[in-house]
Coordinates of C-alpha atoms in Angstrom, one line a residue:
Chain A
X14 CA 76.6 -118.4 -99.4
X15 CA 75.1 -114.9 -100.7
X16 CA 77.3 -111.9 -100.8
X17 CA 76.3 -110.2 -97.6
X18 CA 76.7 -113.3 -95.7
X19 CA 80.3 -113.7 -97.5
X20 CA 80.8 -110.1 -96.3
X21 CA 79.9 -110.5 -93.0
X22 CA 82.9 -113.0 -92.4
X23 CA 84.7 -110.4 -93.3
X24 CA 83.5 -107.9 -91.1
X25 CA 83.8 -110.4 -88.1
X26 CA 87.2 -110.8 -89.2
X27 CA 87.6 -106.9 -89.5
X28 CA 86.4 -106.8 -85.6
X29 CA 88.5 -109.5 -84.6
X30 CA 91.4 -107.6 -85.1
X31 CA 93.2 -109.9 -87.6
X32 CA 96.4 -108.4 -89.2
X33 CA 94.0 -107.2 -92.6
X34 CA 94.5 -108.0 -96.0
X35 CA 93.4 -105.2 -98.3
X36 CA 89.4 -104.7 -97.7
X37 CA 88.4 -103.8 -101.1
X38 CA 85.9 -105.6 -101.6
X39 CA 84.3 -105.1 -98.0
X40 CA 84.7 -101.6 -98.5
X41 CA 82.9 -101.7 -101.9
X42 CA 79.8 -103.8 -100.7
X43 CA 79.3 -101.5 -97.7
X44 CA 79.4 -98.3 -100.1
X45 CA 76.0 -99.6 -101.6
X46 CA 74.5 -102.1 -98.8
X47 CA 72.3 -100.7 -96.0
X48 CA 72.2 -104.1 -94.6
X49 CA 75.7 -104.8 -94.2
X50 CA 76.8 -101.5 -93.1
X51 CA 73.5 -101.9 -90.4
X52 CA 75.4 -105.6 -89.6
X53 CA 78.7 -103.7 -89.1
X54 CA 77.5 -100.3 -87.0
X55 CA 75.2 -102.8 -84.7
X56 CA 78.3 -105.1 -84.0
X57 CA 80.2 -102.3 -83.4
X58 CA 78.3 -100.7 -80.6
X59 CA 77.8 -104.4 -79.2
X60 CA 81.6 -104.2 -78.9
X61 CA 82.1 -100.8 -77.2
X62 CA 78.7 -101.8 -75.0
X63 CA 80.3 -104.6 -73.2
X64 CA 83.8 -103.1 -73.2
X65 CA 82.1 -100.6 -71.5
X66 CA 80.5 -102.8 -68.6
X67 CA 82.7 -101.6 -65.9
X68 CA 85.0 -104.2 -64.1
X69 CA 84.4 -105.7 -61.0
X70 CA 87.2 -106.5 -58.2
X71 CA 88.0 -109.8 -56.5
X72 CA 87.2 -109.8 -52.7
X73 CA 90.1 -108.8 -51.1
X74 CA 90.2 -112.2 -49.2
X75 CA 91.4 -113.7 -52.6
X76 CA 93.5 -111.7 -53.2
X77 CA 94.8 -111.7 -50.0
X78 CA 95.3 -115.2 -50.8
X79 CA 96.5 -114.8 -53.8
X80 CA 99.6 -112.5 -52.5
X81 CA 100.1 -114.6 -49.6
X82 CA 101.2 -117.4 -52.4
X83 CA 103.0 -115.2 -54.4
X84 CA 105.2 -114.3 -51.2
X85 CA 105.9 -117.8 -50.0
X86 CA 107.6 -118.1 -53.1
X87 CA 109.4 -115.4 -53.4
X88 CA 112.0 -113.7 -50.8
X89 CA 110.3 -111.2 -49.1
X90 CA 106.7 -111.3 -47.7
X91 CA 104.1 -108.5 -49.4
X92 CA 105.2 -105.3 -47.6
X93 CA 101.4 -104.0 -47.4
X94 CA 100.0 -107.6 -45.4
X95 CA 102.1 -107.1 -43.0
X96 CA 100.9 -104.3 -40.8
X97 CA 96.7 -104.2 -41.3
X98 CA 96.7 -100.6 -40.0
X99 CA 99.3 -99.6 -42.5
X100 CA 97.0 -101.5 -45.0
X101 CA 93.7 -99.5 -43.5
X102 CA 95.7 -96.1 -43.6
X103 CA 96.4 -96.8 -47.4
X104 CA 92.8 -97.9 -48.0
X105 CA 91.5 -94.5 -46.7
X106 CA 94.1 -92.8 -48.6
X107 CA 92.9 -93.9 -51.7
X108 CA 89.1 -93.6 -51.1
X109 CA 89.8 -90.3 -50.0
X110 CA 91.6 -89.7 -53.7
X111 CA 89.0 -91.8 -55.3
X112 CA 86.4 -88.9 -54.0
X113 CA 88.0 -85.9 -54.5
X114 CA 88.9 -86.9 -58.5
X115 CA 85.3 -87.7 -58.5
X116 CA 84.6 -84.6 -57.8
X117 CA 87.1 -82.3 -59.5
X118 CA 85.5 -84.4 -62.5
X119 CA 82.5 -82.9 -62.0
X120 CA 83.3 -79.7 -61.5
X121 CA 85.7 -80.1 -64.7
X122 CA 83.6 -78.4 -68.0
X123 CA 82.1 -80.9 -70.7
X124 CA 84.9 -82.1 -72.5
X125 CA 84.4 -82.8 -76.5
X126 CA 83.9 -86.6 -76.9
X127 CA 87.2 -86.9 -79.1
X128 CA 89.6 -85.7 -76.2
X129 CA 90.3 -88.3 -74.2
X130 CA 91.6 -90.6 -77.9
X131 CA 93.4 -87.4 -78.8
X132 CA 95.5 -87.6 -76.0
X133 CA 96.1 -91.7 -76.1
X134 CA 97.1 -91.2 -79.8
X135 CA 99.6 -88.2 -79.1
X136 CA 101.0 -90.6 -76.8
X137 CA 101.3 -93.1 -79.3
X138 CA 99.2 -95.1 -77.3
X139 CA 96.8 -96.0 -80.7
X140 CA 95.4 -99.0 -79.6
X141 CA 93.9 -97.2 -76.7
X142 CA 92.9 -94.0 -78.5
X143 CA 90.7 -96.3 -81.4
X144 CA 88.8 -98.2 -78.4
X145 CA 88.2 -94.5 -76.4
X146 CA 87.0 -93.4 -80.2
X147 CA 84.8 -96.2 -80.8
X148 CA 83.2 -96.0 -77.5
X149 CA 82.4 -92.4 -77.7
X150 CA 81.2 -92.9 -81.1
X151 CA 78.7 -96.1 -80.2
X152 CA 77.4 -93.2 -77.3
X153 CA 77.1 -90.3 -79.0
X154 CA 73.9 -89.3 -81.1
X155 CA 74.5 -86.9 -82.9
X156 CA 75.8 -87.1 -86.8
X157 CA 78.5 -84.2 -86.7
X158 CA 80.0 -85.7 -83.5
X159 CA 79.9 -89.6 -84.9
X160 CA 81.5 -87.7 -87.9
X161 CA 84.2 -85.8 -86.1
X162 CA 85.2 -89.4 -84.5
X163 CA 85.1 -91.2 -87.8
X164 CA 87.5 -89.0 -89.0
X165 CA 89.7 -89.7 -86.1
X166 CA 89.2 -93.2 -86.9
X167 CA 90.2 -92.9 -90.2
X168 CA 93.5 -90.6 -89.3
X169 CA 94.5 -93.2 -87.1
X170 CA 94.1 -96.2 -88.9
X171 CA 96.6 -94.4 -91.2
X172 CA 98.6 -93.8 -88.8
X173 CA 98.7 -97.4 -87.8
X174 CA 99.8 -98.3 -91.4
X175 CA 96.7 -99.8 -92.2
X176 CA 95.1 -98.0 -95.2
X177 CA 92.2 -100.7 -96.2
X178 CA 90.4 -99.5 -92.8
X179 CA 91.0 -95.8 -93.5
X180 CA 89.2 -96.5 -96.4
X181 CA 86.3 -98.6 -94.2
X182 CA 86.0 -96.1 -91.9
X183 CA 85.5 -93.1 -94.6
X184 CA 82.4 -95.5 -96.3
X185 CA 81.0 -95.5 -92.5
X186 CA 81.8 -91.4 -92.6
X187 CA 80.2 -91.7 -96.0
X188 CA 76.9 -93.0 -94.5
X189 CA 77.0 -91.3 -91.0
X190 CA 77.5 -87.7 -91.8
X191 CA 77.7 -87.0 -95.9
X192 CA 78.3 -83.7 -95.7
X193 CA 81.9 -84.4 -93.3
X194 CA 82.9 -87.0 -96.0
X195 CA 83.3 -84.4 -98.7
X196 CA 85.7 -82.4 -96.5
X197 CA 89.3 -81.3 -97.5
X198 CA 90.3 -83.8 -94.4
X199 CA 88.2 -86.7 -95.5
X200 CA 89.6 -86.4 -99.1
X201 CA 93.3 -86.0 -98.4
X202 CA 93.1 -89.3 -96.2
X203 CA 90.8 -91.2 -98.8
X204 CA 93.7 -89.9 -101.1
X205 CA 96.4 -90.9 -98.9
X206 CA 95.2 -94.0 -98.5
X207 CA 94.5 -94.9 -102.2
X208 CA 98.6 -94.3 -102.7
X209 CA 99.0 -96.3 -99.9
X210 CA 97.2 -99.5 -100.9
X211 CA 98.4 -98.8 -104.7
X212 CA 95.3 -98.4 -105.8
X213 CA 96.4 -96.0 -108.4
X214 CA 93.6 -94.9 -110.9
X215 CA 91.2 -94.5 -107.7
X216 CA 93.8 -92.3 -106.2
X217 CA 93.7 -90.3 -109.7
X218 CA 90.3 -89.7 -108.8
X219 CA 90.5 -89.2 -105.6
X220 CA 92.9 -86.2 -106.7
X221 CA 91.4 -84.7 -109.0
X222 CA 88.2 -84.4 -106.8
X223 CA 90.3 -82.9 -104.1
X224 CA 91.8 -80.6 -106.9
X225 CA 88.4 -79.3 -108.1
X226 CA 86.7 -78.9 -104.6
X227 CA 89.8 -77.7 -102.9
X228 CA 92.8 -76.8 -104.8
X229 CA 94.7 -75.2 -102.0
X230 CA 94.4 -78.7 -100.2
X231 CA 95.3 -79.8 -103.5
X232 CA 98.8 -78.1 -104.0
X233 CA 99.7 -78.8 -100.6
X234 CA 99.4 -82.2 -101.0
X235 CA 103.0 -84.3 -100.8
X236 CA 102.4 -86.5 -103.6
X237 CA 106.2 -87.4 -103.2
X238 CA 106.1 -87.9 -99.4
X239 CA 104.0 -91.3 -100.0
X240 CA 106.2 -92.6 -102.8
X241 CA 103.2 -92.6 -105.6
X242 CA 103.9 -94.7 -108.4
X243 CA 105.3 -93.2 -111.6
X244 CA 101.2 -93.6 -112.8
X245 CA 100.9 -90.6 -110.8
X246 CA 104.0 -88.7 -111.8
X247 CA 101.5 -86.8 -114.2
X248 CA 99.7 -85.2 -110.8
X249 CA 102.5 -83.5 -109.6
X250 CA 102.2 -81.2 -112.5
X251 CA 98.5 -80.0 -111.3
X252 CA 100.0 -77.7 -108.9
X253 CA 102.8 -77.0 -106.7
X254 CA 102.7 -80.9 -105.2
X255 CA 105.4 -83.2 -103.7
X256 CA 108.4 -81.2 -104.9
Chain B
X17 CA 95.8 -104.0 -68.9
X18 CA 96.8 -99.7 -69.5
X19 CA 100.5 -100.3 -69.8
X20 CA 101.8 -96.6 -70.7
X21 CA 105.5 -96.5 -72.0
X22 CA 107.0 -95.8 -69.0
X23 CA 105.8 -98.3 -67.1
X24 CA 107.4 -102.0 -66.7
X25 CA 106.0 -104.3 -69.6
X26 CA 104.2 -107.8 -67.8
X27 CA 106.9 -109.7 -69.2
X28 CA 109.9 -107.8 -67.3
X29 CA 107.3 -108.2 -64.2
X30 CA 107.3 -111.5 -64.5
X31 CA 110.8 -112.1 -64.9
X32 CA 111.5 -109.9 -61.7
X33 CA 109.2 -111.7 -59.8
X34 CA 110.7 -115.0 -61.1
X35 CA 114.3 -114.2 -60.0
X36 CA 112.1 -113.1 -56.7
X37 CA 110.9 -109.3 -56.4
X38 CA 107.9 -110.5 -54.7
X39 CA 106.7 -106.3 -55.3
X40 CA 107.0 -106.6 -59.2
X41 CA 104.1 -110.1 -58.6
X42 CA 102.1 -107.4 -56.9
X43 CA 102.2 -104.5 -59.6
X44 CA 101.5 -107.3 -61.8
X45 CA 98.7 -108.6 -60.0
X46 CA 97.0 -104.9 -59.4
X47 CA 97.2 -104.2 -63.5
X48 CA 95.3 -107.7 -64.2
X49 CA 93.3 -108.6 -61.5
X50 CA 89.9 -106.7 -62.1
X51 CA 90.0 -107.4 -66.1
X52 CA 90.6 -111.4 -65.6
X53 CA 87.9 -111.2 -62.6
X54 CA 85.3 -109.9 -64.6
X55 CA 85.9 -111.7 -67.5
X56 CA 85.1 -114.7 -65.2
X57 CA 82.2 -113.2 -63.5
X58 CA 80.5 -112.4 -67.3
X59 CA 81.7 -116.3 -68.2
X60 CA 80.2 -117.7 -65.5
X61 CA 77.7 -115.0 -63.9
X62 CA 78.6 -116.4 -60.4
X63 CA 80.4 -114.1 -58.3
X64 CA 81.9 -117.2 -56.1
X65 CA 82.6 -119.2 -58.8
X66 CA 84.6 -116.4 -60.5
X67 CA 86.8 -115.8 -57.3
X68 CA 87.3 -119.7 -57.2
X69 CA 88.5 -119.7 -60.8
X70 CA 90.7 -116.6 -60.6
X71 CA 92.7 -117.5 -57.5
X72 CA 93.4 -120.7 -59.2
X73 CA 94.7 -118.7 -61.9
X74 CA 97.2 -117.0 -60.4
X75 CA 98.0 -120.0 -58.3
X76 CA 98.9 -121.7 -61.8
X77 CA 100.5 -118.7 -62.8
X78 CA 102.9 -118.3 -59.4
X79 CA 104.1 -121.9 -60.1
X80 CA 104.8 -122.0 -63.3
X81 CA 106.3 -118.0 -63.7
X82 CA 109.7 -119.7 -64.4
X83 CA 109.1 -121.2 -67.3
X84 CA 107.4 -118.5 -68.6
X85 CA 109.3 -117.2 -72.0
X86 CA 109.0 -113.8 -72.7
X87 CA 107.7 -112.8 -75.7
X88 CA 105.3 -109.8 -75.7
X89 CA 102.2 -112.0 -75.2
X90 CA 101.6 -112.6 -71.9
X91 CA 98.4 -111.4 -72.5
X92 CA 97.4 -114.3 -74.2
X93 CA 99.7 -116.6 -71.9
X94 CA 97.3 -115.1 -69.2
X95 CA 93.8 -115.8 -70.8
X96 CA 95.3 -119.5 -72.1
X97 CA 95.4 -120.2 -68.3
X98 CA 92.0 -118.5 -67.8
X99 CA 90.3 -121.1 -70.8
X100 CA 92.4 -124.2 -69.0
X101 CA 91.1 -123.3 -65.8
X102 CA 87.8 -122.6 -67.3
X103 CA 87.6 -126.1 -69.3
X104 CA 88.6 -127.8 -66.3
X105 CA 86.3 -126.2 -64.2
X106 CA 83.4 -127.1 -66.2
X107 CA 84.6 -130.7 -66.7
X108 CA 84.9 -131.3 -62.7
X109 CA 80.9 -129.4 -63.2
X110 CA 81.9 -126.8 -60.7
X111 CA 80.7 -124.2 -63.4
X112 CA 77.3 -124.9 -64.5
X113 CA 75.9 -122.4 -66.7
X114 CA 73.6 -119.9 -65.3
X115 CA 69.7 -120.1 -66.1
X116 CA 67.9 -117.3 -66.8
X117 CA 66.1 -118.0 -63.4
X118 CA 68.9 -117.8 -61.2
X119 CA 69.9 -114.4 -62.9
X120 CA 66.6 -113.3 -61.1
X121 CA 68.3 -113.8 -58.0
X122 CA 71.7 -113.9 -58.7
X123 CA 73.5 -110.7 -56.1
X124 CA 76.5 -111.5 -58.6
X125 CA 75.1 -110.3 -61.5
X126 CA 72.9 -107.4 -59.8
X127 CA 76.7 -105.6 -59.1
X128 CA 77.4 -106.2 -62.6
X129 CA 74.0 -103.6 -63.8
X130 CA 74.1 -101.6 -60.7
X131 CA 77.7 -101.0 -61.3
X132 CA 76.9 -99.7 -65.1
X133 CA 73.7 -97.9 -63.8
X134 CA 75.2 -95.8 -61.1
X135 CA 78.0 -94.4 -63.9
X136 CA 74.6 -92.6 -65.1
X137 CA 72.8 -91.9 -61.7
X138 CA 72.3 -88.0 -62.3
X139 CA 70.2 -88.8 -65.8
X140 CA 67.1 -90.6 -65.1
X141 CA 67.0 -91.3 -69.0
X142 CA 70.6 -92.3 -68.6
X143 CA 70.0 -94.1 -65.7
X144 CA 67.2 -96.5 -66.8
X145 CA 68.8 -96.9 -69.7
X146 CA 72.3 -98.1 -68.5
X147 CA 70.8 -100.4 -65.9
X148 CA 68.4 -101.9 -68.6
X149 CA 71.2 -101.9 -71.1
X150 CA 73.5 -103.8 -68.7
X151 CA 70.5 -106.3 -67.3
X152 CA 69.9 -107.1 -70.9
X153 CA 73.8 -107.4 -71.9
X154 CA 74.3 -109.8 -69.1
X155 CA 71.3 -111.8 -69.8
X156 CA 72.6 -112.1 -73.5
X157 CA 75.8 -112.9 -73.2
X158 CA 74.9 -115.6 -70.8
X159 CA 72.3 -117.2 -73.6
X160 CA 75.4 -118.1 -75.4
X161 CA 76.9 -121.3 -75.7
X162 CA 80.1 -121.3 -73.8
X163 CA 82.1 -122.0 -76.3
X164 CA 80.7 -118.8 -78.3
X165 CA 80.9 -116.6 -74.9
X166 CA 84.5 -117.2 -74.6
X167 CA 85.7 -116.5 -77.7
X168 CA 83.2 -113.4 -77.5
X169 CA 84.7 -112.2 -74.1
X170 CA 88.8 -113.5 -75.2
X171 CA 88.2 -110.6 -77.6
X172 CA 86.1 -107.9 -75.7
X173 CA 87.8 -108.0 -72.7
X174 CA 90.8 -110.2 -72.9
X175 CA 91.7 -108.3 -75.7
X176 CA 92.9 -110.9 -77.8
X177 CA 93.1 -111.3 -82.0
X178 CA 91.4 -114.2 -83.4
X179 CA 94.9 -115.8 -83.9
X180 CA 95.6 -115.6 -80.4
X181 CA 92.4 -117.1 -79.2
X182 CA 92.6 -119.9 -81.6
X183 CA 96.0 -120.8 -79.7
X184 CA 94.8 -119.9 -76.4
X185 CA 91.3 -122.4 -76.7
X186 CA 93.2 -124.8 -78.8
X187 CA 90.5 -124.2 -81.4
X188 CA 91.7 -123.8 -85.3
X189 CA 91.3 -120.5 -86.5
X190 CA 88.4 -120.8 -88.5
X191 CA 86.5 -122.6 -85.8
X192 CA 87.3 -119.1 -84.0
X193 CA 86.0 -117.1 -86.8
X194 CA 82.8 -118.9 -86.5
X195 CA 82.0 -118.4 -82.8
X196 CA 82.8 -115.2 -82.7
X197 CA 80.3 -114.4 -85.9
X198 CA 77.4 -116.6 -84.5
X199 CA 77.9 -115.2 -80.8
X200 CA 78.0 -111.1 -82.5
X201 CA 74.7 -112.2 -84.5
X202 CA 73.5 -114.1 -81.4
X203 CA 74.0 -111.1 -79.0
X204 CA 72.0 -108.1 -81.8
X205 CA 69.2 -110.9 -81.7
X206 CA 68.9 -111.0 -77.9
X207 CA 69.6 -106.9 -77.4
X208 CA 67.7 -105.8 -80.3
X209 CA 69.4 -102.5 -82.1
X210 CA 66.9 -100.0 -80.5
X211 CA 68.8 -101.0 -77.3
X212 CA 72.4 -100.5 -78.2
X213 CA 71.4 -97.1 -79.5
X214 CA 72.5 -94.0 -77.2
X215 CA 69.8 -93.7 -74.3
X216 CA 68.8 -90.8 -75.5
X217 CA 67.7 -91.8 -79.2
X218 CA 65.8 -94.8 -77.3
X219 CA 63.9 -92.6 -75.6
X220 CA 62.9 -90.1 -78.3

């Protein structure tokens, strides 16, 4: 088994949501392989392409039928079966809804692609906001937008506890849109991460790049906040960090 | 399927509708019923095949909502009843798979693109594309072996870890692993990248 076929096992398992070890190595290999970061992008939007197929509904004789059963074994028969006009009258309600949201939607102005997993992750809903990030970013075209949603991505995976794919998600940043992955944001989260996964002369690196190219970023930077190891004691007296 | 925090979890539903709040079955019921429908109609590409296998679902489900232990994954409790049903429908040879010839004249799967195309109506670009994209997505995922389409759809739209569908199928984990990879590698073959790029690149 080559490299890149060893790698993509590990991408599948990556994409299969599996509680990850650290991805160093992934995360490596996809710095310097076109190939495998090609594998990973085009099973990526395969992913948000089917999750996007919209869903389909039973007939409402099954589920009819399906209610019917789950009230014979219960106490109380379901309320809306009973009376078909009451059923109708709820029907209408709801297609009448149905339309007018449709069309308040379009009247609404062009949202940015990002909006809809901002507000899932404000609502701690993270899960939810990654999937509405991912499918915006297998959509969208355009490298500063795919970048602006890999940075997301990258925040949020951070925010899940799970540092290794911050650090996937900024080689993908890396590749997408260059100039977005030497930002002040894209550094302090490759930074953050690097504590995080104890990977502590990268994170020296990672520093004093951040340092150099931003210092104000730099001195704001709560060093002590992320519990560094005493290896990186020695950054704290760069600037005005973690104290 | 979008439980928010302020709604009740499936597992309280189920325990209410155990102990007999016939209502809490229902909210159940409306927050699964299109996910687990679809998921059989892209299994087996046969509308009445899928309403067959999901009413005997929820049938199993209804009996057995008793001795159902609650412990966050009911989820995957779901979609193990899903691949029993499933298996046994296939073993009785109600499900056959679905040739690319029948897909030709298959109303079933016709919802399925005109569904996704009319999400893009006002864009003609948008529009051809979404109704190619989703022609060609169902043709794909249907020139899968079954076993590779399950795992592929346990994850995509069942929304299961690779852990959970090696419990739910009964498969070991690595077994899992290696579905899911062929059916990904399978699926870019059949679509081709130019495809799954946005319909406007495509058409550049």
């Amino acid at each position: 088994m080559n490299e890149c076929d060893r790698v993509e096992e590990e991408i599948v398992e990556l994409l299969g949501g599996n509680p990850s070890a650290p991805h160093v190595a992934l995360e490596r290999h996809l710095g310097s392989c076109i190939r495998c970061r090609d594998t990973l992008a085009s099973y990526r939007r395969i992913e948000a392409a089917y999750r996007a197929v919209p869903e389909s509904d039973v007939s409402t004789a099954t589920a009819a039928r399906v209610l019917a059963a789950a009230g014979a074994r219960g106490r109380c028969r379901p309320r809306a079966f009973r009376r078909p006009a009451l059923l109708a009258a709820g029907l209408a309600a709801v297609l009448v809804a149905l339309a007018l949201f449709a069309l308040r939607r379009h009247a609404e102005p062009e949202r940015a692609p990002w909006q809809r997993g901002d507000q899932l992750r404000a609502a701690g809903a993270l899960d939810a906001a990654r999937r509405a990030y991912e499918d915006e970013l297998a959509r969208c075209s355009g490298d500063a937008q795919a970048g602006a949603l890999l940075l997301r991505l990258a925040g949020l995976e951070l925010e899940a506890g799970d540092p290794s794919r911050t650090l996937l998600r900024l080689v993908e940043l890396e590749a997408r849109d260059p100039s977005s992955s030497r930002s002040a944001e894209a550094l302090e989260l490759r930074l953050e991460a690097l504590v995080r996964s104890g990977r502590t002369e990268e994170a020296r690196t990672a520093y004093e790049l951040l340092a150099r190219d931003f210092p104000a970023s730099a001195a704001r930077f709560d060093l002590g906040s992320l519990r560094a190891p005493a290896e990186l004691e020695d950054l704290r007296a760069l600037g005005n960090v973690g104290d | 399927m979008h439980e928010s925090r302020d709604e009740p979890a499936d597992d309280e539903l189920l325990a209410a509708y155990a102990a007999g709040d016939v209502s809490a079955f229902e909210r159940l019921f409306a927050r699964h019923r299109r996910g687990l429908y679809t998921w059989f109609l892209l299994q087996c590409g046969r509308e009445d095949q899928a309403e067959d296998l999901f009413q005997e679902v929820f049938l199993r489900l209804i009996r057995s909502a008793a001795a159902y232990r609650p412990d966050g994954q009911f989820r995957a409790w779901l979609f193990t009843i899903a691949h029993n049903v499933l298996t046994d429908g296939r073993r009785r040879a109600g499900v056959r798979r679905t040739t690319e010839d029948d897909l030709q004249t298959d109303d079933s799967l016709d919802r399925v693109s005109h569904t996704t195309a009319r999400a893009g109506e006002d864009d003609p670009v948008v529009r051809t594309g979404a109704k190619e994209l989703s022609e060609r997505l169902a043709q794909a995922l249907l020139g899968l072996p079954e076993e590779q389409r399950e795992v592929f759809l346990l994850r995509q739209r069942g929304g299961l870890e690779l852990a959970a569908i090696a419990r739910a199928t009964g498969a070991n984990l690595s077994t899992v692993k290696s579905r899911l990879r062929y059916a990904l590698s399978g699926l870019r073959r059949a679509l081709g990248d130019e495809l799954l790029l946005p319909a406007e690149a495509r058409h550049e």
